[in-house]
Tab-separated table of C-alpha atoms and ligand atoms in Angstrom:
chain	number	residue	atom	x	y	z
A	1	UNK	CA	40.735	-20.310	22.509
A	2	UNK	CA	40.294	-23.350	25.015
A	3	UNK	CA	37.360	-23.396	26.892
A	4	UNK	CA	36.445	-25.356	30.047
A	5	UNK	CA	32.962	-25.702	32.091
A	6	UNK	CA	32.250	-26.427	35.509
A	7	UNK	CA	29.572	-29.062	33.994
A	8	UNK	CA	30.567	-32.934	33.577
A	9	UNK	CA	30.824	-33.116	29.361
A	10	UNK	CA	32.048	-36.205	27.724
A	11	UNK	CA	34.880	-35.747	25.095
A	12	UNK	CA	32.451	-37.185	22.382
A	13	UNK	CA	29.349	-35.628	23.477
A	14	UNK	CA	28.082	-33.128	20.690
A	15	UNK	CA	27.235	-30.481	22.891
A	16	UNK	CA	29.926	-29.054	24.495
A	17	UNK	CA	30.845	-25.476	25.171
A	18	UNK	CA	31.720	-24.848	22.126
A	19	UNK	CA	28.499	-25.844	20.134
A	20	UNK	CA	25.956	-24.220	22.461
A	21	UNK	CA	23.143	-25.418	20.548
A	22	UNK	CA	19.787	-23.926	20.603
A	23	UNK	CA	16.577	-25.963	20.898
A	24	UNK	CA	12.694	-25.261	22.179
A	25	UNK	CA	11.644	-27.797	25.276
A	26	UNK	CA	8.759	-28.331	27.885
A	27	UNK	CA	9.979	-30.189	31.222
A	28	UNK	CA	7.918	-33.189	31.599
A	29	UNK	CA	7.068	-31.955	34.940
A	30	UNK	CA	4.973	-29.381	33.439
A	31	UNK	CA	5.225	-25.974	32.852
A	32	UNK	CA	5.511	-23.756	29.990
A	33	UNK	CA	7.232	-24.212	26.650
A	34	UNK	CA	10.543	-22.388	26.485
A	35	UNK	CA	14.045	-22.145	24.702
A	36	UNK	CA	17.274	-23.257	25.930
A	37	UNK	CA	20.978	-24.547	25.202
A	38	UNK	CA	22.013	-27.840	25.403
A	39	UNK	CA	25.551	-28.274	27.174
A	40	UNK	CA	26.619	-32.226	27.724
A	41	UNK	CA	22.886	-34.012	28.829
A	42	UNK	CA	21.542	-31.096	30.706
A	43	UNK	CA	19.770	-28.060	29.089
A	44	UNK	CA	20.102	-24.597	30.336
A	45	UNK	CA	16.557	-22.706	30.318
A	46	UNK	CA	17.585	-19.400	29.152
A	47	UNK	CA	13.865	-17.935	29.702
A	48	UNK	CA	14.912	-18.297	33.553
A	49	UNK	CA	18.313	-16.959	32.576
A	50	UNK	CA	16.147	-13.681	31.430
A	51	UNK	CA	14.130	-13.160	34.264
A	52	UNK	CA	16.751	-13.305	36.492
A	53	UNK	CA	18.605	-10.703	34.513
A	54	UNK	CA	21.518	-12.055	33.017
A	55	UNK	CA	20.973	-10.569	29.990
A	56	UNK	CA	20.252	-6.965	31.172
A	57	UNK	CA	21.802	-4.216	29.185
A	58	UNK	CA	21.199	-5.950	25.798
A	59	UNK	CA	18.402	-6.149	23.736
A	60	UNK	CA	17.600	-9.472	25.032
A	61	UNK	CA	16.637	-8.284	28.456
A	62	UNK	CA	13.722	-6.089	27.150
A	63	UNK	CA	12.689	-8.558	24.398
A	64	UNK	CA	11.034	-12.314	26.053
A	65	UNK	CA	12.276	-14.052	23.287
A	66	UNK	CA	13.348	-16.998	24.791
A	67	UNK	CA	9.989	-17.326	26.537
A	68	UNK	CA	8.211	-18.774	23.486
A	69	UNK	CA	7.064	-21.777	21.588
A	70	UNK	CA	9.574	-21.256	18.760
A	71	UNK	CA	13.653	-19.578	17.573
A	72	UNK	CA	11.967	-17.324	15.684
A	73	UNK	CA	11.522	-14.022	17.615
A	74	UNK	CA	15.243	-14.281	18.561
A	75	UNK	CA	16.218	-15.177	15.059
A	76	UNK	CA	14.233	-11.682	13.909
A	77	UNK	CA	16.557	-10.074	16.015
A	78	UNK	CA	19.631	-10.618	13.965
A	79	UNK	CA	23.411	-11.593	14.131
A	80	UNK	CA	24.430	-8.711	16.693
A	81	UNK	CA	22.026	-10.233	19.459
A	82	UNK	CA	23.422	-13.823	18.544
A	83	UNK	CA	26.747	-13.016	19.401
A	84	UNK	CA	25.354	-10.870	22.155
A	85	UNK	CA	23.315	-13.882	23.368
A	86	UNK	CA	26.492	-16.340	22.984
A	87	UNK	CA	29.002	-14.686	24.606
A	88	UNK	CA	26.605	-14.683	27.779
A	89	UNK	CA	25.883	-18.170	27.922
A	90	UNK	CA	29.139	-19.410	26.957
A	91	UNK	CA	31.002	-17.117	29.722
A	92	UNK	CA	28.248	-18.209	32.318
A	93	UNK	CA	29.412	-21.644	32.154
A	94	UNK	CA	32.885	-21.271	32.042
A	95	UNK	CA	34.530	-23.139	34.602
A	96	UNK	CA	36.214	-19.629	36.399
A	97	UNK	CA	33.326	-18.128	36.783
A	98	UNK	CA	31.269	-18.319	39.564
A	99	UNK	CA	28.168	-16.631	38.845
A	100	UNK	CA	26.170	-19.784	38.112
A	101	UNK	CA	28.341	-22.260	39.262
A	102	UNK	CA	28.486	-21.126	42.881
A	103	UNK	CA	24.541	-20.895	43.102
A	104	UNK	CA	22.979	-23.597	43.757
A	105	UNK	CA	19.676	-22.838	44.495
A	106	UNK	CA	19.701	-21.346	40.523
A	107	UNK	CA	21.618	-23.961	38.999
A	108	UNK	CA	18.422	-26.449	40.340
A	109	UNK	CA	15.910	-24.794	38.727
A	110	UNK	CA	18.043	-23.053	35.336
A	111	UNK	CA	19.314	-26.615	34.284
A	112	UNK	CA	17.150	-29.908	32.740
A	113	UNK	CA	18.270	-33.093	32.359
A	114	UNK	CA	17.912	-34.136	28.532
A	115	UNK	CA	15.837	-36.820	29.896
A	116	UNK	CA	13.730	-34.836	31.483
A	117	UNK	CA	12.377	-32.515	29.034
A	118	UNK	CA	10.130	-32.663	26.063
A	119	UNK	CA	11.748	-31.122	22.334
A	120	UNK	CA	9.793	-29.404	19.708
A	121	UNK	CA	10.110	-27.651	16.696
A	122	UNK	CA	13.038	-25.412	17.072
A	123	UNK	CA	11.473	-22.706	14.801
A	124	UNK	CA	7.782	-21.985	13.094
A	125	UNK	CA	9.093	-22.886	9.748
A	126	UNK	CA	7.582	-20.442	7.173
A	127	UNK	CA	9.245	-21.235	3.901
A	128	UNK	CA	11.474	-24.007	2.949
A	129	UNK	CA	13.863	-24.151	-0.450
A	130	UNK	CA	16.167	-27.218	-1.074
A	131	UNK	CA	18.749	-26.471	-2.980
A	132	UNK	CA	21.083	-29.533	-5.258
A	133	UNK	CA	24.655	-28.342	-4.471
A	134	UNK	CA	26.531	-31.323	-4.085
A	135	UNK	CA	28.588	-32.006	-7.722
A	136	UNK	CA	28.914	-35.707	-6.949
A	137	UNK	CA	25.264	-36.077	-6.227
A	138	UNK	CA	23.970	-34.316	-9.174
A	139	UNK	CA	26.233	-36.248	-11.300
A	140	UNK	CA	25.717	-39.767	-9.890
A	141	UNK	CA	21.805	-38.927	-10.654
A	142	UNK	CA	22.807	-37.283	-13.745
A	143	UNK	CA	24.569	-40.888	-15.079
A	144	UNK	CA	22.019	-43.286	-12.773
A	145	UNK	CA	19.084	-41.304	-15.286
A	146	UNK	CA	20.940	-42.501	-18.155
A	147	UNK	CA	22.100	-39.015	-19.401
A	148	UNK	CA	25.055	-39.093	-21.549
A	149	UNK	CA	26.434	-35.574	-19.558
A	150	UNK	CA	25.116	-35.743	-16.171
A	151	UNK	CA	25.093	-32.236	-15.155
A	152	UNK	CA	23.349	-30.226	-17.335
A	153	UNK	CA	24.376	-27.448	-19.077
A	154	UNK	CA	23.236	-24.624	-16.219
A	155	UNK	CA	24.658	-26.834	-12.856
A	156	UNK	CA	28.048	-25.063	-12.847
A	157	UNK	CA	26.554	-21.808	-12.794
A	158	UNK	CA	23.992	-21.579	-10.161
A	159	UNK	CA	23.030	-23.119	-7.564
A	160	UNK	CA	19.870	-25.111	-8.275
A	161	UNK	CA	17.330	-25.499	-6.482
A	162	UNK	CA	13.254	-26.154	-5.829
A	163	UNK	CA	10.945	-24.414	-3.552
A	164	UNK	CA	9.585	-27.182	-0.964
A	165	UNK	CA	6.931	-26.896	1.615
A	166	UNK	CA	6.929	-26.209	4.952
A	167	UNK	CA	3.969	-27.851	5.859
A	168	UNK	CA	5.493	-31.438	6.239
A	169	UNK	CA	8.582	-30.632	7.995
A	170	UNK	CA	8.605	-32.792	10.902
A	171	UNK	CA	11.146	-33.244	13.791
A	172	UNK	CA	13.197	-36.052	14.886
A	173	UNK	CA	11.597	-39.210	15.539
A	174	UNK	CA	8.789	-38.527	13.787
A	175	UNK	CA	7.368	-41.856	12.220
A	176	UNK	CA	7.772	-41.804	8.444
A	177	UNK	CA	4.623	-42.977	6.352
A	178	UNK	CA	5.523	-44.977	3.099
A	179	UNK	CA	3.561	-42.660	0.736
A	180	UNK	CA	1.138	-43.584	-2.329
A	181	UNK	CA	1.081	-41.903	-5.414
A	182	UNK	CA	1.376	-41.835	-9.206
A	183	UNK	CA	4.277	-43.591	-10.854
A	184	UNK	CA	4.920	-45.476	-14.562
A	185	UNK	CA	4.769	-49.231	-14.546
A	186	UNK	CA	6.821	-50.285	-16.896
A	187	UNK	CA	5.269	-54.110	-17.005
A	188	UNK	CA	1.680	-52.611	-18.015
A	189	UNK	CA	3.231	-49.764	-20.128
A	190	UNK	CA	0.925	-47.343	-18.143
A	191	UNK	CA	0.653	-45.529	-14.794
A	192	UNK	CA	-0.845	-46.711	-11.465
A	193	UNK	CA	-1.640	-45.205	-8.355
A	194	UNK	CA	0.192	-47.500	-5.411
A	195	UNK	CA	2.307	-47.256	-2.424
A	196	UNK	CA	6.608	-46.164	-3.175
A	197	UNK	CA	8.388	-49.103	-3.990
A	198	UNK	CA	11.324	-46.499	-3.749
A	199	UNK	CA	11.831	-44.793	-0.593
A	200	UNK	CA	14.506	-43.267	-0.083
A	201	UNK	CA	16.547	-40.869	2.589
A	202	UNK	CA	18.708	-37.625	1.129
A	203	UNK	CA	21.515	-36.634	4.065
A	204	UNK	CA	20.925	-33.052	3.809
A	205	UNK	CA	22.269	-30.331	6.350
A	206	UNK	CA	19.348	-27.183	7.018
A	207	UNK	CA	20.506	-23.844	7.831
A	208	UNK	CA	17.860	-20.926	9.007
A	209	UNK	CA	17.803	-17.724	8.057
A	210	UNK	CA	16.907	-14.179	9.527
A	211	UNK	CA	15.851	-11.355	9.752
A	212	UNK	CA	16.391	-11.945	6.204
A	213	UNK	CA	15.443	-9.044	3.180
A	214	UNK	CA	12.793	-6.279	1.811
A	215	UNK	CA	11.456	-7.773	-1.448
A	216	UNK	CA	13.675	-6.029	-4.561
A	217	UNK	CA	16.764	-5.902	-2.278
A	218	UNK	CA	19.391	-8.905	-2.950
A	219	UNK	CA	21.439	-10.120	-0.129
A	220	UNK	CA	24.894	-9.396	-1.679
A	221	UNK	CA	26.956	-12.729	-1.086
A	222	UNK	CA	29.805	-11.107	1.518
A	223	UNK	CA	26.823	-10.925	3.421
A	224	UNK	CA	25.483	-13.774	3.500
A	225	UNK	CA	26.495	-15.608	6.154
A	226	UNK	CA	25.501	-12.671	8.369
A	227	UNK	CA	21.666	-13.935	7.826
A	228	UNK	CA	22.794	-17.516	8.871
A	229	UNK	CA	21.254	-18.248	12.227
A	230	UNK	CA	22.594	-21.413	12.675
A	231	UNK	CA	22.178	-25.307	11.125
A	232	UNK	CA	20.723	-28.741	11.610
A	233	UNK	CA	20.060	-31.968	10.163
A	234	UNK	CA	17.756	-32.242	7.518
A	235	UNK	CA	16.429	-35.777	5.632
A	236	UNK	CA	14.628	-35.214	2.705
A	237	UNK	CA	12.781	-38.222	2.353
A	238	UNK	CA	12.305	-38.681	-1.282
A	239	UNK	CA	9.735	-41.370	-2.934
A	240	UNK	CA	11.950	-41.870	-6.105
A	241	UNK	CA	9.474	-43.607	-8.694
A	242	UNK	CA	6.810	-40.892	-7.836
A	243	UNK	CA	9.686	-38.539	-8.316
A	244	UNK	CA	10.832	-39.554	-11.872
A	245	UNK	CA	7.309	-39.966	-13.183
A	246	UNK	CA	6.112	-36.726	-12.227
A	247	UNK	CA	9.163	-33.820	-12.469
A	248	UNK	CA	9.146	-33.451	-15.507
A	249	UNK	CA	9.169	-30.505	-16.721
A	250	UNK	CA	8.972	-28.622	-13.091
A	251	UNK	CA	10.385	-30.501	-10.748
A	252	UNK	CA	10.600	-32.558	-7.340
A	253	UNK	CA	6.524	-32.493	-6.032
A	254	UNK	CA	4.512	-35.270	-4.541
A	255	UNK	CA	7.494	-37.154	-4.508
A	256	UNK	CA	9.507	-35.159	-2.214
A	257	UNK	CA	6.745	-32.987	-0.037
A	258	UNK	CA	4.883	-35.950	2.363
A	259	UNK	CA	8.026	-35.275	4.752
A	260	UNK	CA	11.039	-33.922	5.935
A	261	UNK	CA	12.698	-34.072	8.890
A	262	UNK	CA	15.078	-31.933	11.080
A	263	UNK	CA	16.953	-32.707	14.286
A	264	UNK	CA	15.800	-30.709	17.024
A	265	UNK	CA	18.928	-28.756	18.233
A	266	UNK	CA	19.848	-25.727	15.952
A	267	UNK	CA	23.749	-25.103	15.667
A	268	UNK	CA	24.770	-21.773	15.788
A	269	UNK	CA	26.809	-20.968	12.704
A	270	UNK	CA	29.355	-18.978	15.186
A	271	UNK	CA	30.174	-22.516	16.505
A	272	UNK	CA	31.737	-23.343	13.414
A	273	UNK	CA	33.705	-21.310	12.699
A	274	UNK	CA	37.046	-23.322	13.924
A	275	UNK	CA	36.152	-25.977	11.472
A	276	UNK	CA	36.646	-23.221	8.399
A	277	UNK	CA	37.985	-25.435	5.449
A	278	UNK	CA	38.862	-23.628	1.997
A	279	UNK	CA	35.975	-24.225	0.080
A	280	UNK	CA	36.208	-26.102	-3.574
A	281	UNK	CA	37.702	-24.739	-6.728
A	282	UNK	CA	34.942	-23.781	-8.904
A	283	UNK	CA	35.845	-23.930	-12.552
A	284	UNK	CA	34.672	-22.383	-14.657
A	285	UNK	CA	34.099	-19.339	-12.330
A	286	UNK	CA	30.547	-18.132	-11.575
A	287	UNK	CA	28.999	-15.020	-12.491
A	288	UNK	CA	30.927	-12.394	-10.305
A	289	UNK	CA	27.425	-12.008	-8.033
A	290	UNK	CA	28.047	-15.588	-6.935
A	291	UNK	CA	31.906	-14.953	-6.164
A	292	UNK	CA	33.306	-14.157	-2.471
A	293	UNK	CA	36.795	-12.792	-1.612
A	294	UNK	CA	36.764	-15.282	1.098
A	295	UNK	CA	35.715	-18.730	-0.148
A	296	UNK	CA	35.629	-21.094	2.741
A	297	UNK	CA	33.373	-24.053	4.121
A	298	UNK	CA	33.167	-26.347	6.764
A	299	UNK	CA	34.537	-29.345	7.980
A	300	UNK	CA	31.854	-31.259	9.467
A	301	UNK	CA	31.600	-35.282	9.335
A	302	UNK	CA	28.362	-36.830	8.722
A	303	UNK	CA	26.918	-40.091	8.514
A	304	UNK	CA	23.670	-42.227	7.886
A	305	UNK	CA	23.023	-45.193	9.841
A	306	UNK	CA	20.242	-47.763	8.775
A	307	UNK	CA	18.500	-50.228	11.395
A	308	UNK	CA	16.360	-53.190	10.225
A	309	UNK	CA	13.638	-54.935	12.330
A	310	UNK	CA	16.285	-57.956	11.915
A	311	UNK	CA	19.312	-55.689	13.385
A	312	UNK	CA	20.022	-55.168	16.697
A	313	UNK	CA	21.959	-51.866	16.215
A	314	UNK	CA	21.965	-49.616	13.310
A	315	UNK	CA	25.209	-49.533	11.002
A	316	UNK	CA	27.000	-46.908	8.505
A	317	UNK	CA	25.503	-47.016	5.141
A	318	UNK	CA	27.334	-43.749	4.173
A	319	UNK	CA	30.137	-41.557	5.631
A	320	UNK	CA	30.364	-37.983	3.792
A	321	UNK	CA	31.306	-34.547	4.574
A	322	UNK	CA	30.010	-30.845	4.489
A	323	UNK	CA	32.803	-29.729	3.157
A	324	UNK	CA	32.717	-31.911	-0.334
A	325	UNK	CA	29.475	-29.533	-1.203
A	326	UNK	CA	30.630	-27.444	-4.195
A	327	UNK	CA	28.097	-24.566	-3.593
A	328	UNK	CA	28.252	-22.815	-0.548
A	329	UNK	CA	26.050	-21.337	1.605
A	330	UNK	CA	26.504	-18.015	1.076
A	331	UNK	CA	26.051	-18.681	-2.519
A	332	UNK	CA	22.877	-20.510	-2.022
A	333	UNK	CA	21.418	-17.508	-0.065
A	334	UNK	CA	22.937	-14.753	-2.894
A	335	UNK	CA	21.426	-16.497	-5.528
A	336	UNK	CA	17.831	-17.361	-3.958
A	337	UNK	CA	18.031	-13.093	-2.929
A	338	UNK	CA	19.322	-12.175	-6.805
A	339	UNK	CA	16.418	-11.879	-8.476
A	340	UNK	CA	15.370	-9.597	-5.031
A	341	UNK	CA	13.202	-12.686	-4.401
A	342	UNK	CA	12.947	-11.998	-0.053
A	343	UNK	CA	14.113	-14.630	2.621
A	344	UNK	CA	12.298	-14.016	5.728
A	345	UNK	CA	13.075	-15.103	9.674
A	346	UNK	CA	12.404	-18.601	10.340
A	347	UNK	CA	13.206	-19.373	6.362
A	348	UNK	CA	14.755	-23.018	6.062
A	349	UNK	CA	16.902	-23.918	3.285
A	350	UNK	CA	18.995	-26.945	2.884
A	351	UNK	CA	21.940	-27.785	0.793
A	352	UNK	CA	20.374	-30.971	-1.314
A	353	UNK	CA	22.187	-34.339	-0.852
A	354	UNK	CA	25.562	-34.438	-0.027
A	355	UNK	CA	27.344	-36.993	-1.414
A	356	UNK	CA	31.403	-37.441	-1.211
A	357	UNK	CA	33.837	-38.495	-4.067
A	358	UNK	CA	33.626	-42.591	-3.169
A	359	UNK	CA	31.057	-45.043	-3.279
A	360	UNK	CA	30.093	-45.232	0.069
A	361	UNK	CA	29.740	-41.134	0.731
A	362	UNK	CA	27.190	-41.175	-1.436
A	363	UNK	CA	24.250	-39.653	0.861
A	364	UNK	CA	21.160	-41.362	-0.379
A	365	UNK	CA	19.760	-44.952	-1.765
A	366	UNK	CA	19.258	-44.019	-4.670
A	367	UNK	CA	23.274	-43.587	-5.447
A	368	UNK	CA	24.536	-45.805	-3.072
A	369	UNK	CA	22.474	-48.895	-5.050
A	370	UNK	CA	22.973	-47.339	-8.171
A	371	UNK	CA	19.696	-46.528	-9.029
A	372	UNK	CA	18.202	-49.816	-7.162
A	373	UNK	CA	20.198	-52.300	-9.593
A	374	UNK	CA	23.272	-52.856	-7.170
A	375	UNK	CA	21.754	-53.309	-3.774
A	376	UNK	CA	23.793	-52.516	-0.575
A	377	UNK	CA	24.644	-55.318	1.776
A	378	UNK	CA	23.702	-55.105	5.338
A	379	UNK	CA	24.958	-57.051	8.490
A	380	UNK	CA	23.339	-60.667	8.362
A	381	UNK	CA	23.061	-60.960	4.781
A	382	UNK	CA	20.280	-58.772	4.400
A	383	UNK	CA	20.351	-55.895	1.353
A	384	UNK	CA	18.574	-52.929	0.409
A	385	UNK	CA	17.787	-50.763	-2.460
A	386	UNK	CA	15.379	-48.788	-0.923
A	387	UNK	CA	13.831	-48.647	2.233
A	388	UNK	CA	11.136	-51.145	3.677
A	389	UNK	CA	8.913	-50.993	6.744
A	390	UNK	CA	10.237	-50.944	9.915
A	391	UNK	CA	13.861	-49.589	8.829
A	392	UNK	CA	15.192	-46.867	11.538
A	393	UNK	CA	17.415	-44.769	9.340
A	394	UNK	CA	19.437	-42.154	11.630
A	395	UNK	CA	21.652	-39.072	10.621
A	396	UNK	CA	24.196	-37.963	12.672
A	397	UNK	CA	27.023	-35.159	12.279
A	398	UNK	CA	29.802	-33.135	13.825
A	399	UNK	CA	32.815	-31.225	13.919
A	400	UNK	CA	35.656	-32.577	15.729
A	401	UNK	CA	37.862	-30.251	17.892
A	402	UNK	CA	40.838	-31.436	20.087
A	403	UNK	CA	39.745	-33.432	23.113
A	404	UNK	CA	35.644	-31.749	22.259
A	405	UNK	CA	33.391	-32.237	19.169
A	406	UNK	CA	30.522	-29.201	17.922
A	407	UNK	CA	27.587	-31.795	16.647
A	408	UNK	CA	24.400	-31.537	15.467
A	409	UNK	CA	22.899	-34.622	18.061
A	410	UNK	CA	20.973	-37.366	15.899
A	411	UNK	CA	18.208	-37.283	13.451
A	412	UNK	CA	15.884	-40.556	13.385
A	413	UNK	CA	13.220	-41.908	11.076
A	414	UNK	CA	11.149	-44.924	11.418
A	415	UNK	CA	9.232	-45.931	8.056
A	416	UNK	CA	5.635	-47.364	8.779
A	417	UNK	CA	3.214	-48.833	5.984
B	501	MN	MN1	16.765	-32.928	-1.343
């Protein structure tokens, strides 16, 4: 269906009427934090949209969800008031209809320019897994540790995955510390306790979840995506000596949890819905609790861009896709639920690296220099294996439509000593 608003939105911007994004701001003129949509380089405050009634007749009008510090009262509410929620603020700014753009006097005080407003932490994070569900990622790790089959035995059966914390989630822009910790030095044939030599960024997409599930009761996968509130950028930043030394035989730990990061605007998983791609064949077939009627994923183009204190803009170190992941979503949410393990509103889980079939879609360091021993070349004969002080590394991602894109806005890092 082709959509047009009465607002000025640039063919590339990521937030068109389509996308609809949702995202927690304070003007910097003051006032109190609130939620809102981003459309083009305005946001619309939908706490004002409340008050004044626009929502009346649903559960939204009763309920001040969008008057708070956080998503995660309206993500309690479930998929019904999403879609409730959507189709309001989508047909409010369609260009025929002159409820909002014929008042003027509302339009001044309901919309922000981007500029003008201060972003937080879309949602009160409360528990976050990471799952590992990219095939070409586990197996360019698999062969970079040396193993003579890089996926083990279980990897085409379940979606792995390890249970991170939510503690160190941080959003965009958020200054990266290098992080010390224990790792094997191979020179001295012993351990030492010492700054990361190997930092490194994972290009990860986040999706929340809600209301989510009683404990004992499984989320059976067709409905899955029903607990998907929507999706955003996620960096795992990953300290990879401190990670080989130490996960064996449990797992990622000090090496994965001194940060994370998320972009700021939360894409509604409705939005994406044109960009439906058959999902990969999975062969052999999983257990029939991991298998959907209606396999599907999503085309969505992303991309990490790496800035050095020599560069004066940043550059593509790695251009991937969503859709290459070979576990989806759904799966990742039936399997966490199978054991009746419960997901709760304001859960984050993230798909693990996602790395493409070629060289440079790889969607970390780690594989695109081969384990550190091929380093990438950058612009003015500079190269990296890992990060170093001062790098700005930047995701980006979106879907592109005809003539409009659905994107997920930027995701920035700067790593400080
Ligand atoms: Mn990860």
């Amino acid at each position: 269906m082709k959509l047009d608003t009465f607002l000025p939105v640039a063919p590339e911007s990521h937030f068109s009427i389509y996308n609809l994004p949702y995202g927690v701001f304070t003007p910097l003129a003051g006032g109190p934090t609130r939620v809102g949509v981003a459309i083009g380089n305005l946001v619309l405050d939908l706490a004002l949209l409340q008050k004044t009634g626009f929502f009346a007749g649903t559960v939204l009008a009763e309920t001040a969800v969008f008057s708070q510090p956080n998503l995660n009262a309206f993500i309690a509410l479930g998929a019904a008031a999403w879609n409730r929620a959507r189709t309001i603020i989508q047909t409010l700014l369609l260009r025929e209809n002159p409820t909002l753009r014929d008042n003027i006097s509302l339009r001044q005080r309901a919309f922000w320019p981007l500029s003008a407003v201060r972003l937080h932490m879309p949602v009160q994070i409360s528990e976050y897994t990471d799952f590992y569900a990219s095939k070409e990622h586990a197996s360019n790790v698999g062969a970079i540790f040396g193993r003579e089959t890089p996926l083990l035995e279980n990897w085409l059966h379940l979606p792995i995955a390890y249970h991170g914390r939510a503690s160190s989630i941080v959003m965009d822009g958020t200054p990266i510390r290098r992080p010390r910790g224990q790792r094997f030095d191979p020179d001295r044939g012993a351990p030492i306790f010492a700054p990361t030599a190997e930092l490194d960024f994972e290009l990860e997409i986040g999706f929340f979840v809600g209301p989510g599930n009683s404990l004992g009761q499984p989320i059976p996968i067709e409905r899955a995506e029903e607990q998907i509130f929507g999706l955003v950028l996620l960096n795992d930043w990953s300290a990879r000596d401190i990670q080989r030394w130490e996960y064996r035989p449990l797992g990622p730990f000090l090496g994965k949890n001194f940060a994370t990061s998320i972009s700021p605007w939360v894409v509604p998983l409705a939005a994406l819905q044109p960009f439906r791609v058959p999902a990969p064949v999975q062969e052999p077939p999983p257990l029939p609790y991991l298998q959907s009627a209606s396999r599907w994923t999503y085309d969505i183009h992303l991309e990490a861009r790496l800035q050095t204190t020599q560069m004066t803009t940043a550059v593509p170190i790695s251009r991937t896709n969503f859709r290459y992941l070979y576990w989806s979503m759904a799966q990742q949410i039936a399997h966490h639920t199978s054991n009746g393990c419960n997901l709760r509103a304001g859960d984050l889980l993230a798909t693990g690296t996602i790395s493409g079939p070629t060289p440079d879609s790889a969607g970390c360091l780690l594989e695109l220099s081969w384990g550190g021993a091929r380093p990438i070349a950058l612009p003015g004969g500079e190269t990296r294996a890992y990060l170093q002080n001062g790098d700005r590394l930047t995701l980006t991602g979106w879907c592109q439509g005809e003539g409009y894109r659905v994107g997920f806005g930027s995701l920035t890092g700067l790593i400080i000593a």
